[in-house]
mmCIF file of C-alpha atoms and ligand atoms in Angstrom:
data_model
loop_
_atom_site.group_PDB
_atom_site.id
_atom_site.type_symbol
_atom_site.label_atom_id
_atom_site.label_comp_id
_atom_site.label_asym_id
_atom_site.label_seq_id
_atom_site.Cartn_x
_atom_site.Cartn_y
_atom_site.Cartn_z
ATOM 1 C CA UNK A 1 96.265 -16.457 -122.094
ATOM 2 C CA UNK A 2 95.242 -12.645 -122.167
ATOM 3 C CA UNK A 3 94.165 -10.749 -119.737
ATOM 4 C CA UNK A 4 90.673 -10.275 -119.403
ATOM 5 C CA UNK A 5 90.398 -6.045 -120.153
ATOM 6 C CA UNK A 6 87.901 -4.255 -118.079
ATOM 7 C CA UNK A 7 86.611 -1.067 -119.351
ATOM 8 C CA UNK A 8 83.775 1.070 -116.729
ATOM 9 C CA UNK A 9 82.141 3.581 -118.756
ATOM 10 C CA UNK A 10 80.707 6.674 -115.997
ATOM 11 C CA UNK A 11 77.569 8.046 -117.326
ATOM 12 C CA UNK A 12 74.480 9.016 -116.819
ATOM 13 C CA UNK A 13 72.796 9.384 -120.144
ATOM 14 C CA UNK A 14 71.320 6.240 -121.226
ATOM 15 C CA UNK A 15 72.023 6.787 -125.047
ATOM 16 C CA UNK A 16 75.901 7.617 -124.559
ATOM 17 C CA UNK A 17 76.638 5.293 -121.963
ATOM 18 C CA UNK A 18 74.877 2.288 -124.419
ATOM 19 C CA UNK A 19 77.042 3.694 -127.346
ATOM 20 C CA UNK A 20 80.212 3.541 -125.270
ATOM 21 C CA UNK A 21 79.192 -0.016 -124.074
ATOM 22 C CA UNK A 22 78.752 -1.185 -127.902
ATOM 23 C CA UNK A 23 82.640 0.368 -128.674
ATOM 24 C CA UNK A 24 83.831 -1.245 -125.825
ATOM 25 C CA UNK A 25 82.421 -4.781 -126.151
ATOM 26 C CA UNK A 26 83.706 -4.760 -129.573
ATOM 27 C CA UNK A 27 87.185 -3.970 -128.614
ATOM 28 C CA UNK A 28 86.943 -7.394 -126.253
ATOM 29 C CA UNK A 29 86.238 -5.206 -122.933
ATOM 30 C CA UNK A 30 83.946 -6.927 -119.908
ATOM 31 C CA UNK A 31 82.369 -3.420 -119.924
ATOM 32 C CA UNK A 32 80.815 -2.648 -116.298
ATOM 33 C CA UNK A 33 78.399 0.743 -116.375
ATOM 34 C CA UNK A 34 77.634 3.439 -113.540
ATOM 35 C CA UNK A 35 75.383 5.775 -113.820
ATOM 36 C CA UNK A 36 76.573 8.660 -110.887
ATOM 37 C CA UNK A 37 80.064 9.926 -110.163
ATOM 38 C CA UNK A 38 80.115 8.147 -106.514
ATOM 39 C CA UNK A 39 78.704 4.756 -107.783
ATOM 40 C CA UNK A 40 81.566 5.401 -110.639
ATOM 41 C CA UNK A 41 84.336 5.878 -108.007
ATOM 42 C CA UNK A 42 83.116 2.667 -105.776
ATOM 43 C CA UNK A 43 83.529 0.343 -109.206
ATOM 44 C CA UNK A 44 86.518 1.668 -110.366
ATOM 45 C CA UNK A 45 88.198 0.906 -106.761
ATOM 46 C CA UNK A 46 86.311 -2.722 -107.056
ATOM 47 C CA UNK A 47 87.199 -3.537 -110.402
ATOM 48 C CA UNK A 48 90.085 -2.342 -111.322
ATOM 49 C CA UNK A 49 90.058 -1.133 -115.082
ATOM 50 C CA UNK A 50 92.150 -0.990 -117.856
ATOM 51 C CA UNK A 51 90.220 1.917 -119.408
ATOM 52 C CA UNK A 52 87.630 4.278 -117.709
ATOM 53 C CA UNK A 53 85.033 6.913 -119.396
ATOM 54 C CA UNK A 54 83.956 9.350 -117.688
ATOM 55 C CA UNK A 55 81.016 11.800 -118.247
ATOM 56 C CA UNK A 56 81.762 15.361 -117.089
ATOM 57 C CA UNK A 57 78.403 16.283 -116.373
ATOM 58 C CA UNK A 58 77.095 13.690 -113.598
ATOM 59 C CA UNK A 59 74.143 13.835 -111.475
ATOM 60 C CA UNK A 60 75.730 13.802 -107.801
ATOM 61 C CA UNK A 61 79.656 14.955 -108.487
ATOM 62 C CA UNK A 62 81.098 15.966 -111.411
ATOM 63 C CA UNK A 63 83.539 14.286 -113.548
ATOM 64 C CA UNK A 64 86.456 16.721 -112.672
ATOM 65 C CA UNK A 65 85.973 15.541 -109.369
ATOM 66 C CA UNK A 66 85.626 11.847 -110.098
ATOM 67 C CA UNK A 67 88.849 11.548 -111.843
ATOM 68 C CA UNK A 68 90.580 13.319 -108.956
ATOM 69 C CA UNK A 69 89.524 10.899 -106.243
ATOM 70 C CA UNK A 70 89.984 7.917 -108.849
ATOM 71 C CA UNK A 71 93.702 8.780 -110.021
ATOM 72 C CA UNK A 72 94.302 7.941 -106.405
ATOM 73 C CA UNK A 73 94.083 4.890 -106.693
ATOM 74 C CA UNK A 74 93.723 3.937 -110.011
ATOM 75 C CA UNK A 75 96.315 3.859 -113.258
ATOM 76 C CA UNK A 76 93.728 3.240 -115.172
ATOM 77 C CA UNK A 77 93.457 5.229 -119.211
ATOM 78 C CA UNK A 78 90.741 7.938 -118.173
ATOM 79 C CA UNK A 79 88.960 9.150 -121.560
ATOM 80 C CA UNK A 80 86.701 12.506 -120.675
ATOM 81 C CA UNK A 81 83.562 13.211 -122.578
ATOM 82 C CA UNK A 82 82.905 16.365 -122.286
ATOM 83 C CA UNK A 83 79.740 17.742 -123.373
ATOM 84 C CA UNK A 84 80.749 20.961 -125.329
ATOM 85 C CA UNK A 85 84.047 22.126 -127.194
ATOM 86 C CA UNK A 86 85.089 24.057 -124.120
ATOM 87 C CA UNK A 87 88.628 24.207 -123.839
ATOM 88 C CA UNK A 88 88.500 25.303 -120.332
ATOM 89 C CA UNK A 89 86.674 22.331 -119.751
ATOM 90 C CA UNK A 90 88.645 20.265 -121.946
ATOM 91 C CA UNK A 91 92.185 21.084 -119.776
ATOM 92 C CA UNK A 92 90.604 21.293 -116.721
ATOM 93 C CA UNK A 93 89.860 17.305 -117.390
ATOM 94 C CA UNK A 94 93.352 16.948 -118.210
ATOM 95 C CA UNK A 95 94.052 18.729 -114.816
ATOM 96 C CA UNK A 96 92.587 16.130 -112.874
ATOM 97 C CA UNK A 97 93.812 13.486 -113.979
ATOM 98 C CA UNK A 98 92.301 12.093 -117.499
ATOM 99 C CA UNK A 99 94.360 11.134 -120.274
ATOM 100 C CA UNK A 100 92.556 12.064 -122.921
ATOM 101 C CA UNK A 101 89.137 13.548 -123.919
ATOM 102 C CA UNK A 102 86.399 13.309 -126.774
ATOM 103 C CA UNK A 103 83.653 16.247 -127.172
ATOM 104 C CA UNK A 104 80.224 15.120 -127.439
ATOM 105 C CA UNK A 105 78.988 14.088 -129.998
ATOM 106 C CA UNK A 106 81.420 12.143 -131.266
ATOM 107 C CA UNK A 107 81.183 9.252 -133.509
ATOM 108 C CA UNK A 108 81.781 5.297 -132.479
ATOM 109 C CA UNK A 109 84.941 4.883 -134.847
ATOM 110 C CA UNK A 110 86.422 8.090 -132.981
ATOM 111 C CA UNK A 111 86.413 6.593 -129.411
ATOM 112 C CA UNK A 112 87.851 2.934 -131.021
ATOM 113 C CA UNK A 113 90.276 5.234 -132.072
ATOM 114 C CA UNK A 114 91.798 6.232 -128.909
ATOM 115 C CA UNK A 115 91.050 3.428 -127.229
ATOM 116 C CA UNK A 116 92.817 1.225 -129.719
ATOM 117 C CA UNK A 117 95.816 3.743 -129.352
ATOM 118 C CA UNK A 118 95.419 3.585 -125.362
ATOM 119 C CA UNK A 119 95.512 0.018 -125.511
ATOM 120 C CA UNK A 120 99.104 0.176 -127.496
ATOM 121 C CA UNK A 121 100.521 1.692 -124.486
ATOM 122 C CA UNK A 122 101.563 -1.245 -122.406
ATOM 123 C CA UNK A 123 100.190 -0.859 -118.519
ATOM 124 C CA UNK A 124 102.117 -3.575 -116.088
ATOM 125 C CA UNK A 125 101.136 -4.434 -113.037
ATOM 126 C CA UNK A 126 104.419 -6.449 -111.588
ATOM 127 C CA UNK A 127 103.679 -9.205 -109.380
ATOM 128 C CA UNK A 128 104.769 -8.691 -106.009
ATOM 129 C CA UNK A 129 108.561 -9.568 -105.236
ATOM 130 C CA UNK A 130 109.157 -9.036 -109.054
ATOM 131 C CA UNK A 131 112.720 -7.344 -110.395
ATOM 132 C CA UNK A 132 113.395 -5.837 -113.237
ATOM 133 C CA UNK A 133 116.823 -6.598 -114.845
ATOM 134 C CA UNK A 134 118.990 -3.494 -115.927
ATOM 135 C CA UNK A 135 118.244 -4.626 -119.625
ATOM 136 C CA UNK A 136 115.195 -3.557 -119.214
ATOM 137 C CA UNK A 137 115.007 0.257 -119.768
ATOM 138 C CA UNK A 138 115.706 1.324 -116.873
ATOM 139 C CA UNK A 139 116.759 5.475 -116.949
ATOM 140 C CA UNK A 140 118.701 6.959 -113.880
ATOM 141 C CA UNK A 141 119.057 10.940 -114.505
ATOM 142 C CA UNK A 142 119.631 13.518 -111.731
ATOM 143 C CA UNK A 143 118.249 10.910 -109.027
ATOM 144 C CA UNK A 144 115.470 9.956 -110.771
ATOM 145 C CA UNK A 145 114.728 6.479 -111.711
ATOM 146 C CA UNK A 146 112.555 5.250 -113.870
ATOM 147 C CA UNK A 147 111.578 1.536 -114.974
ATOM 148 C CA UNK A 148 109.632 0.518 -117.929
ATOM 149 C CA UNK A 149 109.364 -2.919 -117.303
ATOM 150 C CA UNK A 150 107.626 -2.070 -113.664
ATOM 151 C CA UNK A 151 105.907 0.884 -114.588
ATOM 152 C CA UNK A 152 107.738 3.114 -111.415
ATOM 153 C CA UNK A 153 109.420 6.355 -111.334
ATOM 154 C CA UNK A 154 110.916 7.203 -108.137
ATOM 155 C CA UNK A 155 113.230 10.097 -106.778
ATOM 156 C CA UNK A 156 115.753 9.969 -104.329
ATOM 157 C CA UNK A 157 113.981 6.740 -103.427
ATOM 158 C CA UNK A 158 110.734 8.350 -103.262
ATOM 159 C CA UNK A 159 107.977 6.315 -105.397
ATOM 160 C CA UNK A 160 106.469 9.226 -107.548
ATOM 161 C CA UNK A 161 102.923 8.016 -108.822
ATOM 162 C CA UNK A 162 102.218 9.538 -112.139
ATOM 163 C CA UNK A 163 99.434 8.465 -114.894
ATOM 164 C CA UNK A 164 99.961 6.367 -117.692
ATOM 165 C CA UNK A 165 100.200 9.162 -120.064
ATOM 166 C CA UNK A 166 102.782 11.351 -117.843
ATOM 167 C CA UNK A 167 104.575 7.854 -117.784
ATOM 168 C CA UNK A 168 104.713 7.679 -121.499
ATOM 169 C CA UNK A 169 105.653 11.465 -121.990
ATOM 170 C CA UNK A 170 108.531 10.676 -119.414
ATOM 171 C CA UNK A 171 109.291 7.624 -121.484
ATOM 172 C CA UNK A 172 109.590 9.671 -124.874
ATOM 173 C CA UNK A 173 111.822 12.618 -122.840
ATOM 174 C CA UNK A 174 114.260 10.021 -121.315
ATOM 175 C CA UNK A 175 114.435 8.072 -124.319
ATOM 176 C CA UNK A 176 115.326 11.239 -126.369
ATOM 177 C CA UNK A 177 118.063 12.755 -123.501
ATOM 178 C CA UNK A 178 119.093 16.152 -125.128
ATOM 179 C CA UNK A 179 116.999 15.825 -128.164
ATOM 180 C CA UNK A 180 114.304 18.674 -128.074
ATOM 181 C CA UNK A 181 110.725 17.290 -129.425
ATOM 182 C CA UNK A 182 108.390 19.374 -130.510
ATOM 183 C CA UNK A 183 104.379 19.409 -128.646
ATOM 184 C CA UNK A 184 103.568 17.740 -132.327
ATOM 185 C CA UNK A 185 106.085 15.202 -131.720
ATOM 186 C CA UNK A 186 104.871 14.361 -128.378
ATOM 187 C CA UNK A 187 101.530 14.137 -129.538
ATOM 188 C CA UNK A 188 101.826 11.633 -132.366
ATOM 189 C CA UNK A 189 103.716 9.478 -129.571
ATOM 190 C CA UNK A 190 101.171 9.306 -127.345
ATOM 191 C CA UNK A 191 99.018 8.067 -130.264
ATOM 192 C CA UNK A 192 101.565 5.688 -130.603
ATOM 193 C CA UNK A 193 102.661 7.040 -134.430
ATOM 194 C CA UNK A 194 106.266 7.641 -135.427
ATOM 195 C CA UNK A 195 107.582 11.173 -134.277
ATOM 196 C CA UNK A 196 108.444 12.149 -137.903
ATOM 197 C CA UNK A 197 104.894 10.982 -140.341
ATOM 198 C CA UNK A 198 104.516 14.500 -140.086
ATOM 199 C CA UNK A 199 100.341 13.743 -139.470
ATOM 200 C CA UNK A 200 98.114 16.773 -138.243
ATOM 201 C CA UNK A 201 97.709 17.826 -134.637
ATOM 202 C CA UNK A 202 95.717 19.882 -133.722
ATOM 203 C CA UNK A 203 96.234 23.361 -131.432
ATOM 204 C CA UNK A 204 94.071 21.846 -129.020
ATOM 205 C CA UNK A 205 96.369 18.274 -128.878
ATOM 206 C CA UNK A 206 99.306 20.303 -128.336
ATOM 207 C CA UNK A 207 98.100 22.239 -125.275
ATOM 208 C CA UNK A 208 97.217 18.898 -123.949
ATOM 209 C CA UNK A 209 100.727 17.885 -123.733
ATOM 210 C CA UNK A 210 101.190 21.098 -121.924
ATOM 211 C CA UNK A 211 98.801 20.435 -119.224
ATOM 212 C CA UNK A 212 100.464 16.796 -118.950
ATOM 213 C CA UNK A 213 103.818 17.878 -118.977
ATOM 214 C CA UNK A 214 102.748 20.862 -116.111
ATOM 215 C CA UNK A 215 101.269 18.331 -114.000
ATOM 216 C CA UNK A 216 104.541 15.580 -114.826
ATOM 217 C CA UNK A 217 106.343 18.813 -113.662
ATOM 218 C CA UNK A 218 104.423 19.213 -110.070
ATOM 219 C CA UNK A 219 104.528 15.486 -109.513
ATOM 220 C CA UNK A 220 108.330 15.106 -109.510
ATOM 221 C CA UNK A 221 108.580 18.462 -108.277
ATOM 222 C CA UNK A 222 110.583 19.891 -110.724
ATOM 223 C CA UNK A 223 111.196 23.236 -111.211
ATOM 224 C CA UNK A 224 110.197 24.778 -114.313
ATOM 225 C CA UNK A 225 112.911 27.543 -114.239
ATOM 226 C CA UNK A 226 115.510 25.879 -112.970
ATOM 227 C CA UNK A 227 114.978 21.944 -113.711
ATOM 228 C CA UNK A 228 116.474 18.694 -113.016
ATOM 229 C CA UNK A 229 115.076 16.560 -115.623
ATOM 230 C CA UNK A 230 112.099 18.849 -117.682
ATOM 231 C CA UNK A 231 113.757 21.831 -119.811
ATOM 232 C CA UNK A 232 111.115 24.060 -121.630
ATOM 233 C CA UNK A 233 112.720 25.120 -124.945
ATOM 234 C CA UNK A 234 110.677 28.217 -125.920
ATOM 235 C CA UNK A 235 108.557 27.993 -129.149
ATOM 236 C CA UNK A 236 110.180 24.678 -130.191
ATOM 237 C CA UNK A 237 109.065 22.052 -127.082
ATOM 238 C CA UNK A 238 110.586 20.234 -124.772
ATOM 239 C CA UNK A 239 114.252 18.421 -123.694
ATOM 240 C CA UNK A 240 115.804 16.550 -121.024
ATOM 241 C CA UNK A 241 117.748 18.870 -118.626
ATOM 242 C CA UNK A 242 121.417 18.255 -118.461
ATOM 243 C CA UNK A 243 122.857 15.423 -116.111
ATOM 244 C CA UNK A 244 123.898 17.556 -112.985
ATOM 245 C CA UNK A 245 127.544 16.809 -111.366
HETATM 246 CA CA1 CA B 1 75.748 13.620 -118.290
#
């Protein structure tokens, strides 16, 4: 049996939010609606989705705002829709918490897009008492330790709580140890493509994975200058910092 996938879509215009509903349906979502940023946060925390929406411009709070208070509870994927190609706007989202964003207006086959590509990044939610076996790729590296199979990253024993999409950038970095990968590389993983297809990405895709890997960086408290597990290697991307003695 599947799971049943819950999508909420956030939004107040009745147009959008029906368009959004159509995608969703279609992609085998029980799609639930809310039409103001606080109504928004109350479903989210009593339905638990796979996959939220989330207008920027709401009538009570805005959707900066909403994701904040959300990601606190919630690993759910977090797609903005921001209403104008403002980049500010655009990694400010990021900021707080979304995964990913689309600028209105964008077309059906665009969101299916990235929510088909969400949707091939495997979220877990272990029951309780489960264990993950070694075999399972589990990375230890300068006290951190991270397991795929439960979805958890902790440090010095400390549970870090990051979002799916830090996960997966954490994922590619650990996976790759002293391998630098370029923004573009990092990019086409999160859309789940091979690093090397060589398809476009955009200026505006790469500074995404900037903002993500500067918040990954605050969560585990890492230290951009002198760090334990992100290195920054100018102009070219990004590396795993070397195991420390
Ligand atoms: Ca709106």
């Amino acid at each position: 049996m599947t799971e049943l996938r819950v999508g909420l879509v956030i939004e107040d215009d009745h147009d959008i939010r029906e368009l959004v509903r159509v995608v969703l349906s279609q992609a085998g979502f029980e799609v639930h609606m809310a039409t103001s940023g606080a109504a928004g946060i109350r479903a989210a925390r009593d339905l638990n989705p796979h996959v939220i929406t989330l207008d920027l411009g709401l009538p009570d709070i805005d959707g900066f705002e909403v994701a904040r208070q959300v990601r606190n509870f919630s690993d759910a994927y977090i797609v903005m829709l921001t209403a104008k190609a403002d980049e500010l706007d655009t990694l400010l989202g990021l900021e707080s918490g979304a995964d990913d964003y689309l600028t209105k207006p964008f077309r059906p086959r665009e969101l299916r897009a990235r929510v088909a590509a969400m949707m091939r990044r495997p979220r877990s939610r272990p029951a309780t008492g489960y264990v993950a076996s070694s075999s399972q790729r589990t990375f230890r590296h300068n006290g951190l330790v991270f397991s795929y199979a439960t979805r958890t990253v902790s440090i010095d024993g400390q549970d870090v709580r990051l979002t799916p999409t830090e996960f997966d950038l954490l994922h590619c970095l650990l996976e790759a140890g002293r391998t630098v990968l370029s923004k573009a590389d990092l990019v086409r993983r999160l859309r789940n493509e091979p690093y090397d297809v060589g398809t476009y990405t955009s200026d505006a895709d790469e500074r995404s994975v900037e903002v993500h890997i500067g918040n990954l960086r605050r969560k585990l408290g890492d230290d951009a200058q002198n760090p334990r597990w992100l290195q920054t290697v100018r102009g070219v991307g990004y590396r795993l910092a070397p195991a420390k003695t």
